[in-house]
Amino acid sequence: MLPELSREEILRYSRHLLVPEIGLDGQRKLKGSSALIIGTGGLGSPAALYLAAAGVGHIGLVDYDAVEESNLQRQILHGTGAVGRRKVASARARLRDLNPAVHVDTFDEPFTSANAMRIAEPFDIIVDGSDNFPTRYLTNDLCVLTGKPNVYGAVFRFDGQASVFDARIGPCYRCLFPEPPPPGLVPSCADAGVLGILPGTIGTIQATEAIKLLLGIGSSLAGRLLLYNALDMSFEYVKLKKNPGCKVCGPHPEVTALIDYNEFCGVPGLEHDEGSAGKDWDITARELAAQLKSGKPIRLLDVREPHELAISHLEGAQNIPLGELAARLSELDSAQEIVLFCKTGSRSRRALELLVSAGFRKVRNLKGGINAWAKDVDTRLPVY
Amino acid sequence: MNRVKILLFATLRDYVGSKTIELEISAGTTIHGLTDLLAAKYPRLEKVRDSMMAAINREYAADEAVVPDGAEIAFFPPVSGG
């Protein structure tokens, strides 16, 4: 039985009711349907806003972060006044204001193999707005194992991808990408940056696909991958096929229950400090400042991209971007003490691993990167 | 020799330094063989080659798929940002 619409709802959704493909019955369908959105960041923001505005009756939001100033350039669910608040609380308040008729459930917890089944159980479809590979594989496997459509979107700088993975009728995410990329190879938005509007475009496409699936109208992106580039304003489509050897949706699946996705992707879990290389290899900004002041000869090696130096830089530091480091080792002296740094410490940690595997021993990682230096040593420098 | 056009997406553009490449390849070259050629020419692709995907004329193509003359090949990496 589809739920009835109130007089207020009939007025609110008037422009939907006028569209023959939606109409009164379609709007009642939306009211009786549910969607779980993984992440309330760049993709989750427009997805949640449009699904709530459209009258999807039950919306779930999973996120385990607080709103940060650097989120506001793209995560339009959250306002300046929400900085420091839990993201799901901020999102819930915004959605309540947007459409009080929608029931919003929030999950302020990390989305993991331990809770994913419980969280996803009541929802018709899942919208993947996560920002990391372990959660993407988790979301995919969850959807395959429970027979729910996975409305996928992902972004990098100016490039976006979107699809609908529904293993009951077509390929899943693992059919397309059977193995995760080596850890650290694909930079995150925090390391590489992203055009703020880009996740808006892709998240809006995800919301469109979600609404179509819930209504049962149109042709979805199932079996197709959209490749969008904002600089070219190009939309390319790649026809996808189910991979008969797929480990989760193939005829002989190896994955029959949720696994440890951090291990699968070779990335450390939540307890790991992202900008740290481990205590034997780290140096804090304050320690580094003291050692430089004492006159200790230390070579500072900045592994950020050259355009980041205009934002902040350390006097006397040599710049070799992480991507060029392997080819430019001859410019470094392994006998000299080297301190590596980047924005937050994650790229420099990988640079450190590279140098250590090349035989360098007197290398350390500036924990927390130049941003930690800007907070703890030289507050004239901006944090970005 | 077959002439093909290669489209690159996301990080691959940075690794190659361009968004399209036109290339002459010998008849019978597979996606795997084409990837070998590209990785030799653009060494930064070496690390990502196992995780990037290919499409021939906008259709997903496996490693062993043969690249036809005049084909448009798209290579795209997994991206995770959200």
PDB file of C-alpha atoms in Angstrom, chain A residues 41-43 129-133 136 152 154-157 159 161 175-178 181-182 185-187 189 225 227 229 232 236-241 323, chain B residues 7-15 19 44 47-62 72 74-82:
ATOM      1  CA  GLY A  41      30.465  15.176   2.000  1.00  0.00           C
ATOM      2  CA  GLY A  42      30.791  16.496  -1.536  1.00  0.00           C
ATOM      3  CA  LEU A  43      28.667  13.785  -3.171  1.00  0.00           C
ATOM      4  CA  GLY A 129      29.129   9.098  -1.554  1.00  0.00           C
ATOM      5  CA  SER A 130      32.161   7.805   0.304  1.00  0.00           C
ATOM      6  CA  ASP A 131      35.669   9.154  -0.130  1.00  0.00           C
ATOM      7  CA  ASN A 132      37.875   6.071   0.122  1.00  0.00           C
ATOM      8  CA  PHE A 133      38.363   2.680  -1.527  1.00  0.00           C
ATOM      9  CA  ARG A 136      33.543   1.695  -1.799  1.00  0.00           C
ATOM     10  CA  TYR A 152      27.876   5.017  -7.472  1.00  0.00           C
ATOM     11  CA  ALA A 154      33.415   9.253  -7.399  1.00  0.00           C
ATOM     12  CA  VAL A 155      35.478  12.337  -8.158  1.00  0.00           C
ATOM     13  CA  PHE A 156      39.047  13.500  -8.728  1.00  0.00           C
ATOM     14  CA  ARG A 157      39.931  17.168  -9.406  1.00  0.00           C
ATOM     15  CA  ASP A 159      36.955  14.128 -13.362  1.00  0.00           C
ATOM     16  CA  GLN A 161      32.495   8.834 -12.553  1.00  0.00           C
ATOM     17  CA  CYS A 175      33.451  -6.383 -12.157  1.00  0.00           C
ATOM     18  CA  LEU A 176      34.912  -3.069 -13.231  1.00  0.00           C
ATOM     19  CA  PHE A 177      37.728  -2.768 -10.682  1.00  0.00           C
ATOM     20  CA  PRO A 178      38.474  -6.295  -9.397  1.00  0.00           C
ATOM     21  CA  PRO A 181      44.799   0.235  -6.572  1.00  0.00           C
ATOM     22  CA  PRO A 182      47.971   0.016  -4.486  1.00  0.00           C
ATOM     23  CA  LEU A 185      48.524   5.622  -5.556  1.00  0.00           C
ATOM     24  CA  VAL A 186      45.219   7.425  -6.074  1.00  0.00           C
ATOM     25  CA  PRO A 187      45.337  10.735  -4.243  1.00  0.00           C
ATOM     26  CA  CYS A 189      40.653  15.178  -2.351  1.00  0.00           C
ATOM     27  CA  LEU A 225      29.907   4.036 -16.616  1.00  0.00           C
ATOM     28  CA  LEU A 227      33.062   9.528 -17.329  1.00  0.00           C
ATOM     29  CA  ASN A 229      35.332  15.886 -17.279  1.00  0.00           C
ATOM     30  CA  ASP A 232      36.319  19.619 -21.342  1.00  0.00           C
ATOM     31  CA  GLU A 236      31.634   9.829 -22.146  1.00  0.00           C
ATOM     32  CA  TYR A 237      29.903   6.525 -21.555  1.00  0.00           C
ATOM     33  CA  VAL A 238      31.573   3.144 -21.372  1.00  0.00           C
ATOM     34  CA  LYS A 239      29.418   0.054 -21.786  1.00  0.00           C
ATOM     35  CA  LEU A 240      30.148  -2.362 -18.971  1.00  0.00           C
ATOM     36  CA  LYS A 241      29.823  -6.117 -18.844  1.00  0.00           C
ATOM     37  CA  GLY A 323      55.537  11.752  -8.337  1.00  0.00           C
TER      38      GLY A 323
ATOM     39  CA  LEU B   7      41.657   9.106 -24.462  1.00  0.00           C
ATOM     40  CA  LEU B   8      42.935   9.476 -20.912  1.00  0.00           C
ATOM     41  CA  PHE B   9      41.026  10.358 -17.774  1.00  0.00           C
ATOM     42  CA  ALA B  10      41.735  11.695 -14.291  1.00  0.00           C
ATOM     43  CA  THR B  11      45.196  10.890 -12.876  1.00  0.00           C
ATOM     44  CA  LEU B  12      46.288   9.262 -16.133  1.00  0.00           C
ATOM     45  CA  ARG B  13      46.311  12.694 -17.789  1.00  0.00           C
ATOM     46  CA  ASP B  14      48.853  13.859 -15.245  1.00  0.00           C
ATOM     47  CA  TYR B  15      51.008  10.784 -15.712  1.00  0.00           C
ATOM     48  CA  LYS B  19      44.479  13.977 -22.537  1.00  0.00           C
ATOM     49  CA  ARG B  44      54.685   6.912 -14.553  1.00  0.00           C
ATOM     50  CA  LYS B  47      52.569   1.757 -11.271  1.00  0.00           C
ATOM     51  CA  VAL B  48      48.912   2.264 -12.232  1.00  0.00           C
ATOM     52  CA  ARG B  49      48.679  -0.051 -15.196  1.00  0.00           C
ATOM     53  CA  ASP B  50      47.303  -2.971 -13.176  1.00  0.00           C
ATOM     54  CA  SER B  51      44.497  -0.901 -11.711  1.00  0.00           C
ATOM     55  CA  MET B  52      43.446   1.125 -14.761  1.00  0.00           C
ATOM     56  CA  MET B  53      40.644   0.007 -17.055  1.00  0.00           C
ATOM     57  CA  ALA B  54      40.264   0.213 -20.818  1.00  0.00           C
ATOM     58  CA  ALA B  55      37.413   0.628 -23.242  1.00  0.00           C
ATOM     59  CA  ILE B  56      37.539   0.075 -26.998  1.00  0.00           C
ATOM     60  CA  ASN B  57      35.085   2.279 -28.877  1.00  0.00           C
ATOM     61  CA  ARG B  58      33.265   3.005 -25.597  1.00  0.00           C
ATOM     62  CA  GLU B  59      32.906  -0.615 -24.622  1.00  0.00           C
ATOM     63  CA  TYR B  60      34.737  -2.153 -21.652  1.00  0.00           C
ATOM     64  CA  ALA B  61      37.681  -4.209 -22.947  1.00  0.00           C
ATOM     65  CA  ALA B  62      39.667  -6.951 -21.241  1.00  0.00           C
ATOM     66  CA  GLU B  72      39.211   4.964 -29.927  1.00  0.00           C
ATOM     67  CA  ALA B  74      39.765   5.110 -23.349  1.00  0.00           C
ATOM     68  CA  PHE B  75      41.886   4.444 -20.285  1.00  0.00           C
ATOM     69  CA  PHE B  76      40.493   5.393 -16.900  1.00  0.00           C
ATOM     70  CA  PRO B  77      41.684   4.803 -13.354  1.00  0.00           C
ATOM     71  CA  PRO B  78      39.663   4.120 -10.242  1.00  0.00           C
ATOM     72  CA  VAL B  79      39.098   7.345  -8.310  1.00  0.00           C
ATOM     73  CA  SER B  80      37.765   7.498  -4.789  1.00  0.00           C
ATOM     74  CA  GLY B  81      37.048  11.117  -3.921  1.00  0.00           C
ATOM     75  CA  GLY B  82      33.664  12.031  -2.568  1.00  0.00           C
TER      76      GLY B  82
END
